[in-house]
């Protein structure tokens, strides 16, 4: 079972398959926004590497920081908090949907067991 976790074919199918449930269809836009914020977080970290490395023309870098796009990226706390809030909301929705399927019988071991089952 552990070897299947690293299967390219199985993981590719899971990445490219779409859920047909009504809840997932309604949350597609929310997932797209979460993807956008995740992309901004990754891009912000890549730009951070450029900012902290020595450069021969620091004036250009300083002028770049006056651009509105650079201001948004360097103000990454809000982007990160937005990403974490959206991810937490989606996790809560999924957990409540799971609890509804089990008629409210969800214990404290659900989250650790879900993590273990995910990797087995």
mmCIF file with all atom_site columns, C-alpha atoms in Angstrom:
data_model
loop_
_atom_site.group_PDB
_atom_site.id
_atom_site.type_symbol
_atom_site.label_atom_id
_atom_site.label_alt_id
_atom_site.label_comp_id
_atom_site.label_asym_id
_atom_site.label_entity_id
_atom_site.label_seq_id
_atom_site.pdbx_PDB_ins_code
_atom_site.Cartn_x
_atom_site.Cartn_y
_atom_site.Cartn_z
_atom_site.occupancy
_atom_site.B_iso_or_equiv
_atom_site.pdbx_formal_charge
_atom_site.auth_seq_id
_atom_site.auth_comp_id
_atom_site.auth_asym_id
_atom_site.auth_atom_id
_atom_site.pdbx_PDB_model_num
ATOM 1   C CA . UNK A 1 1   ? 0.000   0.000  0.000   1.00 0.00 ? 1   UNK A CA 1
ATOM 2   C CA . UNK A 1 2   ? 2.894   2.371  0.692   1.00 0.00 ? 2   UNK A CA 1
ATOM 3   C CA . UNK A 1 3   ? 4.287   1.816  -2.799  1.00 0.00 ? 3   UNK A CA 1
ATOM 4   C CA . UNK A 1 4   ? 0.986   2.884  -4.332  1.00 0.00 ? 4   UNK A CA 1
ATOM 5   C CA . UNK A 1 5   ? 1.404   6.280  -2.629  1.00 0.00 ? 5   UNK A CA 1
ATOM 6   C CA . UNK A 1 6   ? 4.329   6.986  -4.946  1.00 0.00 ? 6   UNK A CA 1
ATOM 7   C CA . UNK A 1 7   ? 2.594   5.707  -8.078  1.00 0.00 ? 7   UNK A CA 1
ATOM 8   C CA . UNK A 1 8   ? 2.722   8.330  -10.824 1.00 0.00 ? 8   UNK A CA 1
ATOM 9   C CA . UNK A 1 9   ? -0.285  6.844  -12.590 1.00 0.00 ? 9   UNK A CA 1
ATOM 10  C CA . UNK A 1 10  ? -2.488  6.824  -9.481  1.00 0.00 ? 10  UNK A CA 1
ATOM 11  C CA . UNK A 1 11  ? -1.421  10.273 -8.313  1.00 0.00 ? 11  UNK A CA 1
ATOM 12  C CA . UNK A 1 12  ? -1.886  11.754 -11.797 1.00 0.00 ? 12  UNK A CA 1
ATOM 13  C CA . UNK A 1 13  ? -5.419  10.330 -11.886 1.00 0.00 ? 13  UNK A CA 1
ATOM 14  C CA . UNK A 1 14  ? -6.179  11.843 -8.481  1.00 0.00 ? 14  UNK A CA 1
ATOM 15  C CA . UNK A 1 15  ? -4.784  15.224 -9.519  1.00 0.00 ? 15  UNK A CA 1
ATOM 16  C CA . UNK A 1 16  ? -6.665  15.424 -12.806 1.00 0.00 ? 16  UNK A CA 1
ATOM 17  C CA . UNK A 1 17  ? -9.985  13.849 -11.800 1.00 0.00 ? 17  UNK A CA 1
ATOM 18  C CA . UNK A 1 18  ? -12.927 16.055 -10.898 1.00 0.00 ? 18  UNK A CA 1
ATOM 19  C CA . UNK A 1 19  ? -15.472 15.374 -8.235  1.00 0.00 ? 19  UNK A CA 1
ATOM 20  C CA . UNK A 1 20  ? -19.077 15.267 -9.367  1.00 0.00 ? 20  UNK A CA 1
ATOM 21  C CA . UNK A 1 21  ? -20.585 16.222 -6.025  1.00 0.00 ? 21  UNK A CA 1
ATOM 22  C CA . UNK A 1 22  ? -22.649 19.383 -5.828  1.00 0.00 ? 22  UNK A CA 1
ATOM 23  C CA . UNK A 1 23  ? -20.597 20.778 -2.945  1.00 0.00 ? 23  UNK A CA 1
ATOM 24  C CA . UNK A 1 24  ? -17.342 20.550 -4.912  1.00 0.00 ? 24  UNK A CA 1
ATOM 25  C CA . UNK A 1 25  ? -18.986 22.202 -7.907  1.00 0.00 ? 25  UNK A CA 1
ATOM 26  C CA . UNK A 1 26  ? -20.108 25.123 -5.742  1.00 0.00 ? 26  UNK A CA 1
ATOM 27  C CA . UNK A 1 27  ? -16.646 25.537 -4.215  1.00 0.00 ? 27  UNK A CA 1
ATOM 28  C CA . UNK A 1 28  ? -14.685 25.542 -7.496  1.00 0.00 ? 28  UNK A CA 1
ATOM 29  C CA . UNK A 1 29  ? -14.418 29.340 -7.521  1.00 0.00 ? 29  UNK A CA 1
ATOM 30  C CA . UNK A 1 30  ? -13.209 29.328 -3.912  1.00 0.00 ? 30  UNK A CA 1
ATOM 31  C CA . UNK A 1 31  ? -10.599 26.689 -4.811  1.00 0.00 ? 31  UNK A CA 1
ATOM 32  C CA . UNK A 1 32  ? -9.459  28.871 -7.723  1.00 0.00 ? 32  UNK A CA 1
ATOM 33  C CA . UNK A 1 33  ? -8.964  31.831 -5.384  1.00 0.00 ? 33  UNK A CA 1
ATOM 34  C CA . UNK A 1 34  ? -7.023  29.620 -2.998  1.00 0.00 ? 34  UNK A CA 1
ATOM 35  C CA . UNK A 1 35  ? -4.806  28.517 -5.891  1.00 0.00 ? 35  UNK A CA 1
ATOM 36  C CA . UNK A 1 36  ? -4.222  32.169 -6.800  1.00 0.00 ? 36  UNK A CA 1
ATOM 37  C CA . UNK A 1 37  ? -3.190  33.073 -3.250  1.00 0.00 ? 37  UNK A CA 1
ATOM 38  C CA . UNK A 1 38  ? -0.912  30.024 -3.083  1.00 0.00 ? 38  UNK A CA 1
ATOM 39  C CA . UNK A 1 39  ? 0.719   31.128 -6.344  1.00 0.00 ? 39  UNK A CA 1
ATOM 40  C CA . UNK A 1 40  ? 1.238   34.618 -4.921  1.00 0.00 ? 40  UNK A CA 1
ATOM 41  C CA . UNK A 1 41  ? 2.847   33.161 -1.787  1.00 0.00 ? 41  UNK A CA 1
ATOM 42  C CA . UNK A 1 42  ? 5.268   31.052 -3.854  1.00 0.00 ? 42  UNK A CA 1
ATOM 43  C CA . UNK A 1 43  ? 6.025   33.965 -6.188  1.00 0.00 ? 43  UNK A CA 1
ATOM 44  C CA . UNK A 1 44  ? 6.570   36.257 -3.193  1.00 0.00 ? 44  UNK A CA 1
ATOM 45  C CA . UNK A 1 45  ? 9.157   33.860 -1.785  1.00 0.00 ? 45  UNK A CA 1
ATOM 46  C CA . UNK A 1 46  ? 10.922  33.734 -5.149  1.00 0.00 ? 46  UNK A CA 1
ATOM 47  C CA . UNK A 1 47  ? 11.018  37.538 -5.310  1.00 0.00 ? 47  UNK A CA 1
ATOM 48  C CA . UNK A 1 48  ? 12.279  37.653 -1.730  1.00 0.00 ? 48  UNK A CA 1
ATOM 49  C CA . UNK A 1 49  ? 15.346  35.731 -2.843  1.00 0.00 ? 49  UNK A CA 1
ATOM 50  C CA . UNK A 1 50  ? 16.050  38.424 -5.432  1.00 0.00 ? 50  UNK A CA 1
ATOM 51  C CA . UNK A 1 51  ? 15.612  41.190 -2.861  1.00 0.00 ? 51  UNK A CA 1
ATOM 52  C CA . UNK A 1 52  ? 17.997  39.788 -0.241  1.00 0.00 ? 52  UNK A CA 1
ATOM 53  C CA . UNK A 1 53  ? 20.838  38.888 -2.616  1.00 0.00 ? 53  UNK A CA 1
ATOM 54  C CA . UNK A 1 54  ? 23.505  41.506 -3.350  1.00 0.00 ? 54  UNK A CA 1
ATOM 55  C CA . UNK A 1 55  ? 23.077  43.478 -6.552  1.00 0.00 ? 55  UNK A CA 1
ATOM 56  C CA . UNK A 1 56  ? 25.211  45.947 -8.473  1.00 0.00 ? 56  UNK A CA 1
ATOM 57  C CA . UNK A 1 57  ? 22.276  48.351 -9.087  1.00 0.00 ? 57  UNK A CA 1
ATOM 58  C CA . UNK A 1 58  ? 20.276  48.685 -5.856  1.00 0.00 ? 58  UNK A CA 1
ATOM 59  C CA . UNK A 1 59  ? 18.560  51.829 -7.161  1.00 0.00 ? 59  UNK A CA 1
ATOM 60  C CA . UNK A 1 60  ? 16.538  49.793 -9.663  1.00 0.00 ? 60  UNK A CA 1
ATOM 61  C CA . UNK A 1 61  ? 15.418  47.444 -6.910  1.00 0.00 ? 61  UNK A CA 1
ATOM 62  C CA . UNK A 1 62  ? 14.404  50.359 -4.695  1.00 0.00 ? 62  UNK A CA 1
ATOM 63  C CA . UNK A 1 63  ? 12.412  51.950 -7.528  1.00 0.00 ? 63  UNK A CA 1
ATOM 64  C CA . UNK A 1 64  ? 10.736  48.609 -8.166  1.00 0.00 ? 64  UNK A CA 1
ATOM 65  C CA . UNK A 1 65  ? 9.399   48.678 -4.600  1.00 0.00 ? 65  UNK A CA 1
ATOM 66  C CA . UNK A 1 66  ? 7.322   51.770 -5.475  1.00 0.00 ? 66  UNK A CA 1
ATOM 67  C CA . UNK A 1 67  ? 5.270   49.726 -7.963  1.00 0.00 ? 67  UNK A CA 1
ATOM 68  C CA . UNK A 1 68  ? 1.822   48.631 -6.741  1.00 0.00 ? 68  UNK A CA 1
ATOM 69  C CA . UNK A 1 69  ? 2.429   44.987 -7.677  1.00 0.00 ? 69  UNK A CA 1
ATOM 70  C CA . UNK A 1 70  ? 5.660   44.897 -5.691  1.00 0.00 ? 70  UNK A CA 1
ATOM 71  C CA . UNK A 1 71  ? 3.929   46.472 -2.720  1.00 0.00 ? 71  UNK A CA 1
ATOM 72  C CA . UNK A 1 72  ? 1.299   43.744 -2.741  1.00 0.00 ? 72  UNK A CA 1
ATOM 73  C CA . UNK A 1 73  ? 3.897   40.978 -3.009  1.00 0.00 ? 73  UNK A CA 1
ATOM 74  C CA . UNK A 1 74  ? 6.161   42.396 -0.295  1.00 0.00 ? 74  UNK A CA 1
ATOM 75  C CA . UNK A 1 75  ? 3.160   42.772 1.979   1.00 0.00 ? 75  UNK A CA 1
ATOM 76  C CA . UNK A 1 76  ? 2.916   39.000 2.068   1.00 0.00 ? 76  UNK A CA 1
ATOM 77  C CA . UNK A 1 77  ? 1.431   38.706 5.549   1.00 0.00 ? 77  UNK A CA 1
ATOM 78  C CA . UNK A 1 78  ? -2.045  39.475 4.229   1.00 0.00 ? 78  UNK A CA 1
ATOM 79  C CA . UNK A 1 79  ? -1.651  37.068 1.309   1.00 0.00 ? 79  UNK A CA 1
ATOM 80  C CA . UNK A 1 80  ? -0.465  34.288 3.619   1.00 0.00 ? 80  UNK A CA 1
ATOM 81  C CA . UNK A 1 81  ? -3.263  34.911 6.126   1.00 0.00 ? 81  UNK A CA 1
ATOM 82  C CA . UNK A 1 82  ? -5.815  34.864 3.308   1.00 0.00 ? 82  UNK A CA 1
ATOM 83  C CA . UNK A 1 83  ? -4.444  31.549 2.035   1.00 0.00 ? 83  UNK A CA 1
ATOM 84  C CA . UNK A 1 84  ? -4.515  29.990 5.506   1.00 0.00 ? 84  UNK A CA 1
ATOM 85  C CA . UNK A 1 85  ? -8.043  31.256 6.199   1.00 0.00 ? 85  UNK A CA 1
ATOM 86  C CA . UNK A 1 86  ? -9.323  29.882 2.894   1.00 0.00 ? 86  UNK A CA 1
ATOM 87  C CA . UNK A 1 87  ? -7.629  26.522 3.476   1.00 0.00 ? 87  UNK A CA 1
ATOM 88  C CA . UNK A 1 88  ? -9.071  26.316 6.978   1.00 0.00 ? 88  UNK A CA 1
ATOM 89  C CA . UNK A 1 89  ? -12.541 27.115 5.685   1.00 0.00 ? 89  UNK A CA 1
ATOM 90  C CA . UNK A 1 90  ? -12.329 24.388 3.042   1.00 0.00 ? 90  UNK A CA 1
ATOM 91  C CA . UNK A 1 91  ? -11.064 21.907 5.651   1.00 0.00 ? 91  UNK A CA 1
ATOM 92  C CA . UNK A 1 92  ? -13.982 22.771 7.945   1.00 0.00 ? 92  UNK A CA 1
ATOM 93  C CA . UNK A 1 93  ? -16.469 22.335 5.090   1.00 0.00 ? 93  UNK A CA 1
ATOM 94  C CA . UNK A 1 94  ? -14.979 18.953 4.218   1.00 0.00 ? 94  UNK A CA 1
ATOM 95  C CA . UNK A 1 95  ? -14.986 17.874 7.870   1.00 0.00 ? 95  UNK A CA 1
ATOM 96  C CA . UNK A 1 96  ? -18.622 18.891 8.347   1.00 0.00 ? 96  UNK A CA 1
ATOM 97  C CA . UNK A 1 97  ? -19.587 17.039 5.170   1.00 0.00 ? 97  UNK A CA 1
ATOM 98  C CA . UNK A 1 98  ? -17.805 13.934 6.470   1.00 0.00 ? 98  UNK A CA 1
ATOM 99  C CA . UNK A 1 99  ? -19.536 14.261 9.851   1.00 0.00 ? 99  UNK A CA 1
ATOM 100 C CA . UNK A 1 100 ? -22.891 14.547 8.099   1.00 0.00 ? 100 UNK A CA 1
ATOM 101 C CA . UNK A 1 101 ? -22.210 11.349 6.146   1.00 0.00 ? 101 UNK A CA 1
ATOM 102 C CA . UNK A 1 102 ? -21.441 9.523  9.401   1.00 0.00 ? 102 UNK A CA 1
ATOM 103 C CA . UNK A 1 103 ? -24.499 10.938 11.207  1.00 0.00 ? 103 UNK A CA 1
ATOM 104 C CA . UNK A 1 104 ? -22.335 13.060 13.498  1.00 0.00 ? 104 UNK A CA 1
ATOM 105 C CA . UNK A 1 105 ? -20.193 10.178 14.774  1.00 0.00 ? 105 UNK A CA 1
ATOM 106 C CA . UNK A 1 106 ? -16.750 11.738 14.458  1.00 0.00 ? 106 UNK A CA 1
ATOM 107 C CA . UNK A 1 107 ? -14.169 11.390 17.197  1.00 0.00 ? 107 UNK A CA 1
ATOM 108 C CA . UNK A 1 108 ? -10.938 13.136 18.074  1.00 0.00 ? 108 UNK A CA 1
ATOM 109 C CA . UNK A 1 109 ? -8.918  10.547 16.184  1.00 0.00 ? 109 UNK A CA 1
ATOM 110 C CA . UNK A 1 110 ? -10.458 11.473 12.830  1.00 0.00 ? 110 UNK A CA 1
ATOM 111 C CA . UNK A 1 111 ? -7.766  13.990 11.825  1.00 0.00 ? 111 UNK A CA 1
ATOM 112 C CA . UNK A 1 112 ? -4.731  11.842 12.780  1.00 0.00 ? 112 UNK A CA 1
ATOM 113 C CA . UNK A 1 113 ? -6.301  8.779  11.165  1.00 0.00 ? 113 UNK A CA 1
ATOM 114 C CA . UNK A 1 114 ? -7.121  10.768 8.002   1.00 0.00 ? 114 UNK A CA 1
ATOM 115 C CA . UNK A 1 115 ? -3.456  11.774 7.767   1.00 0.00 ? 115 UNK A CA 1
ATOM 116 C CA . UNK A 1 116 ? -2.290  8.183  8.246   1.00 0.00 ? 116 UNK A CA 1
ATOM 117 C CA . UNK A 1 117 ? -4.792  6.820  5.724   1.00 0.00 ? 117 UNK A CA 1
ATOM 118 C CA . UNK A 1 118 ? -3.803  9.526  3.238   1.00 0.00 ? 118 UNK A CA 1
ATOM 119 C CA . UNK A 1 119 ? -0.214  8.247  3.153   1.00 0.00 ? 119 UNK A CA 1
ATOM 120 C CA . UNK A 1 120 ? -1.000  4.526  3.262   1.00 0.00 ? 120 UNK A CA 1
#
